[in-house]
XYZ file of C-alpha atoms in Angstrom:
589
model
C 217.275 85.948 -5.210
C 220.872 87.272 -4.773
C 220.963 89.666 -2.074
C 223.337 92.590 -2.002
C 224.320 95.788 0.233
C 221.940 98.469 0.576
C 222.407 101.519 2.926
C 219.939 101.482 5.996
C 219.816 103.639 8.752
C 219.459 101.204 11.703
C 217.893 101.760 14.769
C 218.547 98.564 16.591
C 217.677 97.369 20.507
C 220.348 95.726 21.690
C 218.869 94.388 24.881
C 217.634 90.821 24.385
C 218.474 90.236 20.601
C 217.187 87.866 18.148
C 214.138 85.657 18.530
C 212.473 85.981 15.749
C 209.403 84.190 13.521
C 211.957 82.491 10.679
C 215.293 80.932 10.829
C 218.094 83.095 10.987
C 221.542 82.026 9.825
C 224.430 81.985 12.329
C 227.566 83.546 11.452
C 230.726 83.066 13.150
C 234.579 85.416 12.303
C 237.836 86.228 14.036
C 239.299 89.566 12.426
C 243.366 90.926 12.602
C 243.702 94.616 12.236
C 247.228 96.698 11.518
C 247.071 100.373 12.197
C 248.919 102.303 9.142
C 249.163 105.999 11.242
C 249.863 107.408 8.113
C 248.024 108.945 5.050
C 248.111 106.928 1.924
C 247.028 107.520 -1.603
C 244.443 104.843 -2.987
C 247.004 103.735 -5.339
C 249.585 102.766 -2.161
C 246.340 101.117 -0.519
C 245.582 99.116 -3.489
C 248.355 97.399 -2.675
C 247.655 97.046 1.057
C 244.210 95.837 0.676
C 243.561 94.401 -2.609
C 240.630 97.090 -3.364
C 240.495 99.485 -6.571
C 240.566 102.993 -5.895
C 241.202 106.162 -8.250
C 243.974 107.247 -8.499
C 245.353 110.066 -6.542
C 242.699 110.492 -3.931
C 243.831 110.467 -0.584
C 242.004 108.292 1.683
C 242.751 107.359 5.548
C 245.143 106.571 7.928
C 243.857 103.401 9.152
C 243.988 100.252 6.793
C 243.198 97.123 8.570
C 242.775 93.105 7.636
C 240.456 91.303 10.140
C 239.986 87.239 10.094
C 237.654 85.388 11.662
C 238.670 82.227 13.289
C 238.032 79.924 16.494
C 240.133 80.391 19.933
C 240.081 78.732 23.440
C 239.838 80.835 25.840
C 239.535 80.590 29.790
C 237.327 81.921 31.668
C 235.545 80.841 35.586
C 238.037 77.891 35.639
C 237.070 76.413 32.532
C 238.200 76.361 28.698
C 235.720 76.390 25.474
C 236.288 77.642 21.975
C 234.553 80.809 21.103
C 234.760 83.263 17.843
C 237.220 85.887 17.741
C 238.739 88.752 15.946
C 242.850 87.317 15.271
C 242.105 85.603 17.909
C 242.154 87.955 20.927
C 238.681 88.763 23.218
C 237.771 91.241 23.653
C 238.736 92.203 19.732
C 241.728 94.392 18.527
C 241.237 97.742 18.695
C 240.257 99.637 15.364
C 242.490 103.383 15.622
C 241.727 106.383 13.361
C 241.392 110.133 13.148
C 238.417 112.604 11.882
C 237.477 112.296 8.566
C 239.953 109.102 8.323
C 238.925 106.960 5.556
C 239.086 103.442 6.896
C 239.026 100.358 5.223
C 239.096 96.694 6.709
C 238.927 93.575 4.814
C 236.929 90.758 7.295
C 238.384 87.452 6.278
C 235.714 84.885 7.243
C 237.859 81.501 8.523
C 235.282 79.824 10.437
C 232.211 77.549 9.863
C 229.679 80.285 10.585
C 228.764 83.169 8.023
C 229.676 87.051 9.769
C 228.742 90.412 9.211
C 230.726 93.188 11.361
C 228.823 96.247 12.082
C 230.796 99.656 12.765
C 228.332 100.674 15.364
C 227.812 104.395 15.910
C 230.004 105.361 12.237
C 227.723 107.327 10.253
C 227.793 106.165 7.275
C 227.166 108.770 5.139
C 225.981 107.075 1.930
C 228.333 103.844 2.480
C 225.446 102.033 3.970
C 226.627 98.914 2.083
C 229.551 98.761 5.012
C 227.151 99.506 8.115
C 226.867 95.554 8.537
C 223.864 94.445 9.748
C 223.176 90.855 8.058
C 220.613 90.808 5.691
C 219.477 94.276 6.333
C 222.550 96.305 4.771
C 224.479 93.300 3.071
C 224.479 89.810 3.097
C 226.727 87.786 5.888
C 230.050 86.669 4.802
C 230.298 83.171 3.757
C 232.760 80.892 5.394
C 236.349 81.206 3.101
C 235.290 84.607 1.544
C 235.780 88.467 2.786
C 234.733 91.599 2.245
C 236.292 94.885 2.014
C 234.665 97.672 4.248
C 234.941 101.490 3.319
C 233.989 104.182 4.979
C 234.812 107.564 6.166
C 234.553 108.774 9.664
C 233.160 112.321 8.774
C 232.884 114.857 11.717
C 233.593 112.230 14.141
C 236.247 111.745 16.695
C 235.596 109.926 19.842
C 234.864 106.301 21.198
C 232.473 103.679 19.026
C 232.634 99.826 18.907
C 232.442 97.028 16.429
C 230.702 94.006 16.256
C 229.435 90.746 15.259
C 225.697 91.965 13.312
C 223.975 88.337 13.353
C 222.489 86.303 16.445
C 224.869 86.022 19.613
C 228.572 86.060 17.763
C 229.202 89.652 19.216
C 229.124 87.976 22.446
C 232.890 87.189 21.920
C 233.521 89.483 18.387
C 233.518 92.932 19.281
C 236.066 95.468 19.922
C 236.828 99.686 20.302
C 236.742 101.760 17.741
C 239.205 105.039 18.467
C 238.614 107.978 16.838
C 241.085 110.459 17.551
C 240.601 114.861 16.850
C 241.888 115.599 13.195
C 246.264 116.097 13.769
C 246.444 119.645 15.722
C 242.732 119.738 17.327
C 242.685 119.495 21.062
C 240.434 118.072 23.054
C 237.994 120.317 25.003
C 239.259 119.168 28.025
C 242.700 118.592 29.696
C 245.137 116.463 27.794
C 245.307 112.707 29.615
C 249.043 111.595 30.347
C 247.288 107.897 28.847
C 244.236 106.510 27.847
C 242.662 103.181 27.683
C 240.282 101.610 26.792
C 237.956 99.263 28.889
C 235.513 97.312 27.464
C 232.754 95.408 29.884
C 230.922 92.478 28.571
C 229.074 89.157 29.381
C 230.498 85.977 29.731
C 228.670 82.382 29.055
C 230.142 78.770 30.083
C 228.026 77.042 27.422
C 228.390 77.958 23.732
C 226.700 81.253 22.371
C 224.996 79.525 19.863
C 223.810 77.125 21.658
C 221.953 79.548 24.217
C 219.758 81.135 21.480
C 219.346 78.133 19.099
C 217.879 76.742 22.399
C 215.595 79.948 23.311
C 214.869 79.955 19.230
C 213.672 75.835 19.656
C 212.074 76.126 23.142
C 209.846 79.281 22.745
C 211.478 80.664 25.718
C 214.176 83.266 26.632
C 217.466 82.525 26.624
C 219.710 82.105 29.534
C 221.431 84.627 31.218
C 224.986 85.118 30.838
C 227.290 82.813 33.749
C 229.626 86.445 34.039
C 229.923 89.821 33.458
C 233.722 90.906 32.457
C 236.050 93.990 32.283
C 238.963 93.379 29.156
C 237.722 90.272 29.165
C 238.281 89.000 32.014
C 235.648 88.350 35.433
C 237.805 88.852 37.861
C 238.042 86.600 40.965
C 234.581 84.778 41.793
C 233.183 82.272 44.389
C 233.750 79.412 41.846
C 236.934 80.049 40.507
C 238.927 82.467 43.020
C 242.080 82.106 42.094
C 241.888 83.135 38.122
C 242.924 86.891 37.527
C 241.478 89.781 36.387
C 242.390 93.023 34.576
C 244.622 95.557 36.430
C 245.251 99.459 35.919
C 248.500 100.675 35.935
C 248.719 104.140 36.933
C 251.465 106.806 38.302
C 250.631 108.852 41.402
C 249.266 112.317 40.082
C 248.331 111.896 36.549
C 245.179 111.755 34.563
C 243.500 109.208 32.442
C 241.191 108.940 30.029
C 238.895 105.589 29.954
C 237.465 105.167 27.012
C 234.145 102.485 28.537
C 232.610 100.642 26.077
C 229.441 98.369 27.099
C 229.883 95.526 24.248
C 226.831 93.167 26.591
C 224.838 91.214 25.122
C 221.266 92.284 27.218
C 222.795 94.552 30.329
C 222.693 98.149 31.381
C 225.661 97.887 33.595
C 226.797 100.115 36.273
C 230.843 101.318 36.589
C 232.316 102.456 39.633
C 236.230 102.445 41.241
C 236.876 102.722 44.919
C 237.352 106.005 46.045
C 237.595 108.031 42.913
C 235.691 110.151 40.813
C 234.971 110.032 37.420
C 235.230 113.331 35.361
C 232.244 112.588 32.312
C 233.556 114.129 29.292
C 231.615 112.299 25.753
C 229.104 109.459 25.143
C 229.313 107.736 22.195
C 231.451 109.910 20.566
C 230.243 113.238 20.925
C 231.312 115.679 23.909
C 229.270 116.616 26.851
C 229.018 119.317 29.115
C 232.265 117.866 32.035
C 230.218 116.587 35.058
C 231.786 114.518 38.322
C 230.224 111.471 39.356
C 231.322 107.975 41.316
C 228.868 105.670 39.360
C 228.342 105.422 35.640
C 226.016 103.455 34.114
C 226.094 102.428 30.484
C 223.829 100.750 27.889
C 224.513 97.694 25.581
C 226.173 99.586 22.261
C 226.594 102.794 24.251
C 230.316 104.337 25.484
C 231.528 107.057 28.211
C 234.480 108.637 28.265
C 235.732 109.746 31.737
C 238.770 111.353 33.377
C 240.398 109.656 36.449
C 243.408 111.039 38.203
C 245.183 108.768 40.557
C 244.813 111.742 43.462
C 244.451 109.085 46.311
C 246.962 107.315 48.381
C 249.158 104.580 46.746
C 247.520 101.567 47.135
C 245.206 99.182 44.987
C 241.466 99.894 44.242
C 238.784 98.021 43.146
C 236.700 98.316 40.111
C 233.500 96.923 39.841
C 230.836 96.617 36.729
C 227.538 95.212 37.706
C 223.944 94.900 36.542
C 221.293 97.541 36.335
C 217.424 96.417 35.957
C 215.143 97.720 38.121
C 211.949 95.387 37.400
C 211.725 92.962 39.456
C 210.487 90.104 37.302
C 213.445 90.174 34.896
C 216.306 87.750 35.607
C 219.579 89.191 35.067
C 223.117 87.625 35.726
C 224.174 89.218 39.053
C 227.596 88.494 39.010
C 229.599 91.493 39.664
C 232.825 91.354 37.399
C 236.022 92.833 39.417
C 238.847 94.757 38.162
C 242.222 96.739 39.975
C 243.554 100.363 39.842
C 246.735 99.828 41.174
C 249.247 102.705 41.820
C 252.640 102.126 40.602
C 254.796 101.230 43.303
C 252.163 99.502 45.369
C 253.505 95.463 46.212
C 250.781 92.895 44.779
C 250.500 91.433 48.035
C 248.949 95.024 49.296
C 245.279 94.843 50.510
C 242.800 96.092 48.258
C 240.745 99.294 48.731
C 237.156 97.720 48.438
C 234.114 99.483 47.317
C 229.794 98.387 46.982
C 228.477 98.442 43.597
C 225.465 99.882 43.548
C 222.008 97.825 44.099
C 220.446 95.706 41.137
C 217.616 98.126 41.178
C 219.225 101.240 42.010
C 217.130 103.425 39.856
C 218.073 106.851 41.296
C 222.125 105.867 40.891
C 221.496 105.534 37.060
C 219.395 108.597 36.842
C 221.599 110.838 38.080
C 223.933 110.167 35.669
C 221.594 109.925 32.947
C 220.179 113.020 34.102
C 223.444 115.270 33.860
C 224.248 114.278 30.393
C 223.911 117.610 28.341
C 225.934 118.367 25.303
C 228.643 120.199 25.210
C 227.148 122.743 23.198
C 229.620 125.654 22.155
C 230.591 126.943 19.331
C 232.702 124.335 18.039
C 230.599 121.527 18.670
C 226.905 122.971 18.972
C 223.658 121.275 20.006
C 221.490 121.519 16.354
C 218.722 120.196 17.848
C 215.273 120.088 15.331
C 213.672 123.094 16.816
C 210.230 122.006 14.579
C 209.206 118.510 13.396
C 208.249 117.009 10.134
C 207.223 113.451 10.967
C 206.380 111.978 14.593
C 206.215 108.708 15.750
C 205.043 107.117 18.654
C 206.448 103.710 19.437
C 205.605 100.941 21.676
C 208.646 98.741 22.873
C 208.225 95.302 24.341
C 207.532 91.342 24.148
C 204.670 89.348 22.818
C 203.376 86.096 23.242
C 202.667 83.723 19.155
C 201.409 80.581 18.746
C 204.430 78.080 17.763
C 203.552 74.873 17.353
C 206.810 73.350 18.233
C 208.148 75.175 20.796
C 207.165 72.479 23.650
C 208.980 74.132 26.648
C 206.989 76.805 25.675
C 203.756 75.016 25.849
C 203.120 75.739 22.159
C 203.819 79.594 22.171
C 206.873 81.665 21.623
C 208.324 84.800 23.103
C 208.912 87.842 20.486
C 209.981 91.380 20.456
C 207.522 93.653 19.258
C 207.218 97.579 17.800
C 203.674 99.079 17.551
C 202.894 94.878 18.019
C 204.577 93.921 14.765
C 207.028 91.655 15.199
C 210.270 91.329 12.833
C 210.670 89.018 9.933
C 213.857 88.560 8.992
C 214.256 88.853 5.012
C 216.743 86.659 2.683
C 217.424 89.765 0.624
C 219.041 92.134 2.286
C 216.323 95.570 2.515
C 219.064 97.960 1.446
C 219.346 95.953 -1.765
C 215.552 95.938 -2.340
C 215.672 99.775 -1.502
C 217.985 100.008 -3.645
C 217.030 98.264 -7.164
C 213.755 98.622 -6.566
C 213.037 95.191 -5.978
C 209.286 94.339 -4.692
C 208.157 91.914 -2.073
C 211.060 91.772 0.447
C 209.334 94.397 2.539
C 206.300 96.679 2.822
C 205.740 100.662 3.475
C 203.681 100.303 6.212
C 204.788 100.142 9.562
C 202.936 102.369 11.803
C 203.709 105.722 13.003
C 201.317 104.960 16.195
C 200.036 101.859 18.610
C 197.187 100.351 15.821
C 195.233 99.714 19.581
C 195.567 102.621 22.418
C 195.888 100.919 26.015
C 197.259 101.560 29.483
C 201.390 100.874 27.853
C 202.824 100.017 31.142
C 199.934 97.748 31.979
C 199.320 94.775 29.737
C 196.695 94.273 27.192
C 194.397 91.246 27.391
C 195.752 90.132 23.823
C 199.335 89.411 23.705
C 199.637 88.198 20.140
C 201.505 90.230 17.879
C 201.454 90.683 13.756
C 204.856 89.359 11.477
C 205.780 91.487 9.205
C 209.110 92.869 7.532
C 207.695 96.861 7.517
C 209.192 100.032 7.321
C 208.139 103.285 7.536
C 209.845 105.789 4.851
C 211.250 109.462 5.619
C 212.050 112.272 3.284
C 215.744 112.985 3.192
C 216.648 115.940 5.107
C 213.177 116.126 7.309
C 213.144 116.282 10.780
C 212.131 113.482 13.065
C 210.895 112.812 16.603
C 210.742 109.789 17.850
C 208.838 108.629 21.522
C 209.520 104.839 22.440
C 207.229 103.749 25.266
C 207.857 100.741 27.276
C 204.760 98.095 27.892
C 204.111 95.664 30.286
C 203.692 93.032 28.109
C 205.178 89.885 29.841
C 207.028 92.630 32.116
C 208.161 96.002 32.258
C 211.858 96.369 31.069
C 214.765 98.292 30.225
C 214.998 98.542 26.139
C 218.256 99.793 24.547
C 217.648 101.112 21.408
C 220.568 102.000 18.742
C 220.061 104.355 15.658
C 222.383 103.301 12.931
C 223.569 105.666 10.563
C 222.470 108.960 12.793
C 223.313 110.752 16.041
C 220.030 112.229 17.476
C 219.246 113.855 20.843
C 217.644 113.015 23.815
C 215.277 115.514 24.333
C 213.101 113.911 27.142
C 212.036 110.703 29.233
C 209.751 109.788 31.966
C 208.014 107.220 33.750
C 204.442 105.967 33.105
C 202.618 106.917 30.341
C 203.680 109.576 27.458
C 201.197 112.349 27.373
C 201.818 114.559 24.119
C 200.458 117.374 25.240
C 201.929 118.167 28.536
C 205.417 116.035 28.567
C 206.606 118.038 25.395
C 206.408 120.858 27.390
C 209.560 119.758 29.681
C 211.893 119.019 26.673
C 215.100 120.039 26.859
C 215.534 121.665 23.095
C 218.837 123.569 24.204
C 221.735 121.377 25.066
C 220.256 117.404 25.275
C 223.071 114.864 25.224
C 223.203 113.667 21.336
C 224.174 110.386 21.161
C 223.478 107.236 18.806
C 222.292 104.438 21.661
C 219.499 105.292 24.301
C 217.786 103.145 26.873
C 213.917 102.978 27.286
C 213.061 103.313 30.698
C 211.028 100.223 32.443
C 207.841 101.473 33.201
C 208.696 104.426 31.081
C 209.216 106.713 27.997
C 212.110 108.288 26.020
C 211.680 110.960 23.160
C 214.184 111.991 20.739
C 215.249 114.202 17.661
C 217.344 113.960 14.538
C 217.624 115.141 10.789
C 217.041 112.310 8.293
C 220.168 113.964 6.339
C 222.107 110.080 5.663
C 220.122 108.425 2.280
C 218.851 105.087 2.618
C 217.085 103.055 5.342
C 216.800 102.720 8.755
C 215.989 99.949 11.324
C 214.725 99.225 14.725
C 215.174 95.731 15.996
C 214.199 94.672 19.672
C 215.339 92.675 22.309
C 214.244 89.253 21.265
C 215.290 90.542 17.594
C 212.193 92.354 17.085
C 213.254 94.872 14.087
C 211.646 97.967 11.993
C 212.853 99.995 9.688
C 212.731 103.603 9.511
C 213.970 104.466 5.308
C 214.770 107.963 4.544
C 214.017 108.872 0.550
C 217.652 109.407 -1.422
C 217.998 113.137 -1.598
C 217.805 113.151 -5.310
C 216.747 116.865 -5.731
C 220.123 117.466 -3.509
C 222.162 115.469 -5.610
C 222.783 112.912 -2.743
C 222.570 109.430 -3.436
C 224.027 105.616 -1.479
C 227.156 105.059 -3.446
C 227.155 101.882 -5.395
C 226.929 98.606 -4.564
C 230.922 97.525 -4.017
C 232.868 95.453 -5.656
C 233.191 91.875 -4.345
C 229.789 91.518 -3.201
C 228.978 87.492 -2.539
C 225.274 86.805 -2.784
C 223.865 85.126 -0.475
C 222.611 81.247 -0.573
């Protein structure tokens, strides 16, 4: 069965990804991107980036051509080949404006098959270029491409890209830069620069290796050797003399830092010696301005943040680290190491030094968590879903199945779980079968509720879990709440969770157990931070809110690659459909 691009909203955990109960193919690209900071007619792009367009619409000011291929890069004092974007990690960054269109053609030259997700775009009904393998489209064969188009409607601010299929994004990711339509200011002082910092993980051994290994054994996969900032760790035990990145900045002036965590599996904390951090928009959507010395940021999620250089000249450290407050989860602890140095200041100057906070500093991350609010005025309001059409409750976690190979494992398997259904990766992509109608790639009932009620942040005596590849349809244009609770299944632990092809807001969270009849009563339904990544709480609960207003389908996956899908109808009666399926599709094998 061919399998083609259908448009999905995706709601996808990007904690632990991708141990699942089939084989899933690996994909592997390297991408090279030109910014055109110009608007050009279709016709003029044509001839850019081989697509067809009609003639005399205007689309974007960003036209980009991305390949895939295999680069050695250094890292802890050692050398190894990894997947890249033009061969640069972390990847090239992706520039555009408000309601840019943007197209970029992803030229696969390496032995893997690669998907690139635009993570936190909206997508409004161009889910065939959202990217998740065989959920919106099909991977990219090695020797082939595929032109991606889509508009970034209503949106200015910092996203990412990605690698969408087991552990490529490790290496192939990148920012995405969204900048105010020509003439809008920002609602907050102009920065004399900004730049972009992007923190990540950092493995000796091949990427591929780690979760074909976890996949074989039954167990999880390793942790990462290093966590790093542009790529680089920073000096460590092992390797002290490699480098790491550096700041340049002028006494006086302001910066933006456009943070992007591109982990793997980390919530990881971000701090500079002796500065403050001015908060001023997660994931691309403005917040209320709030000072704070400590940010801490999910896999998928971004934070902008003003910095002015108001301290004496000098050099000062900057430190990302791990946050994971259960104690039975094993995280990599290395603390990654980068340097704000003031111009003028000699190299051989001593460093001003700073602590990162704990491994389980719990009330560092919820105070910034906890002052996110929206910006909320009359430009950019909070519409948060005063009433609610369909709720769901959702259990987030691990699970223990029988596999009969998986010796290390003692003949059982870890998996990621929702409601205890655990993710079967399809060969047709499930926008394609939403699309054409075509039966038996997935099935309409994932439930809206636990099928068994139990103490969630305990653990139930059965810790088998059912395979399926569900999803649970929405009308277009209702309103949705969503509460994800945490279990102890296994352990207690912090889930990420990323909606694709929606913004929604956070309108509560707790610890423990989610009571629905008192816990609603605490929402904030005025100004909650809207964003399009959230983290579960271990031990705990988060609720949220959002119009199903994008046609298509939308999917949860779960650390371990646990994945549902939440569809929303096309809004026929409103005229609004998913586009067509593009031109240049290549079905998968």
């Amino acid at each position: 069965m061919k399998c083609s691009w259908v448009h999905l909203l995706v709601l996808v955990a990007c904690l632990l990804p991708a141990l699942v109960e089939c084989r899933i193919r690996k994909y592997t690209f390297n991408t090279n991107c030109r910014s055109l900071m110009k608007t050009l007619t279709y016709n003029t792009l044509v001839k850019k980036v081989g697509t067809r367009c009609k003639e005399n619409d205007f689309c974007f000011e960003t036209a980009c051509e991305r390949h895939v291929v295999l680069k050695n890069t250094s890292n802890l004092c050692a050398s190894k080949p990894i997947v890249t974007v033009n061969g640069h990690f972390p990847g090239p960054t992706l520039y555009a404006r408000e309601d840019d269109t943007v197209l970029v053609r992803v030229i696969n030259q390496v032995k893997y098959n690669v998907s690139i997700h635009w993570h936190g775009v909206r997508q409004l009904r161009t889910g065939w270029s959202d990217g998740p393998a065989y959920i919106t489209q099909c991977p990219i064969p090695t020797g082939q491409s595929f032109l991606y188009n889509f508009t970034l409607t209503g949106q200015r601010g910092t996203l990412l890209w990605h690698a969408h299929i087991l552990w490529l994004r490790a290496t192939v990711h990148g920012a995405i830069v969204i900048l105010p339509k020509r003439g809008v200011p920002y609602p907050f002082p102009k920065p004399h620069k900004e730049v972009v910092v992007i923190l990540a993980e950092w493995w000796k051994s091949d990427v591929e290796a780690v979760i074909n290994e976890a996949l074989s054994s039954g167990l999880a996969p390793n942790v990462s050797d290093a966590h790093t900032i542009n790529g680089h760790p920073g000096p460590v035990s092992s390797c002290p003399t490699q480098g790491g990145f550096s700041l340049q900045v002028e006494p006086g002036k302001t910066y933006l830092l456009r943070i992007i965590n591109a982990a793997l599996n980390e919530e990881l904390f971000f701090k500079i010696a002796g500065h403050q951090l001015t908060v001023v928009e997660v994931d691309a959507l403005y917040t209320k301005p709030f000072k704070i010395d400590t940010l801490v940021i999910a896999p998928g999620q971004t934070t902008n943040a003003l910095i002015t250089a108001d301290q004496n000249s000098g050099k000062y450290l900057m430190t990302t680290s791990p946050f994971m407050d259960s104690p039975n989860i094993t995280v990599d602890n290395l603390i990654a190491t980068a340097t704000l140095h003031y111009s003028g200041t000699l190299a051989s100057s001593p460093t001003t030094l700073t602590n990162p906070p704990p491994q389980n500093a719990t009330a560092v991350a919820n105070k910034f968590t906890n002052s996110l609010r929206s910006l909320n005025s009359k430009k950019y309001p909070a519409k948060v879903p005063l009433t609610v059409d369909h709720s769901l409750f959702i259990t987030v976690g691990l699970g223990i199945n029988p596999c009969a190979t998986c010796a290390a494992g003692n003949g059982s398997r870890a998996v990621a779980s929702m409601n205890n259904v655990t993710f079967v990766m399809p060969t047709t992509a499930l926008l394609q079968a939403h699309y054409f109608n075509i039966s038996g790639v997935y099935t309409t009932d994932f439930p809206a509720k636990p099928p068994v009620a139990f103490n969630y942040i305990g653990s139930p005596k059965n810790l088998q879990t059912m395979n399926g590849t569900k999803v649970y349809r929405l009308p277009y244009n209702s309103t949705v709440q969503v509460v994800l609770q945490d279990t102890g299944i296994i352990a207690n632990e912090n889930h990420p969770i990323h909606l694709h092809g929606f913004n929604f807001f956070a309108v509560g969270k707790g610890l423990g157990n989610y009571n629905p009849k008192t816990d609603p009563q605490n929402f904030n339904l005025v100004d909650p931070v809207e964003r399009n990544t959230i983290g579960v709480p271990s031990g705990g609960w988060v609720a949220f809110r959002f119009l199903a207003d994008n046609p298509g389908s939308l999917v949860h996956a779960l650390p371990l690659g646990s994945a549902h899908n939440l569809g929303t109808e096309d809004g026929i009666l409103s005229g609004k459909r998913q586009r067509p399926q593009p031109v240049g599709y290549t079905p998968s094998k």
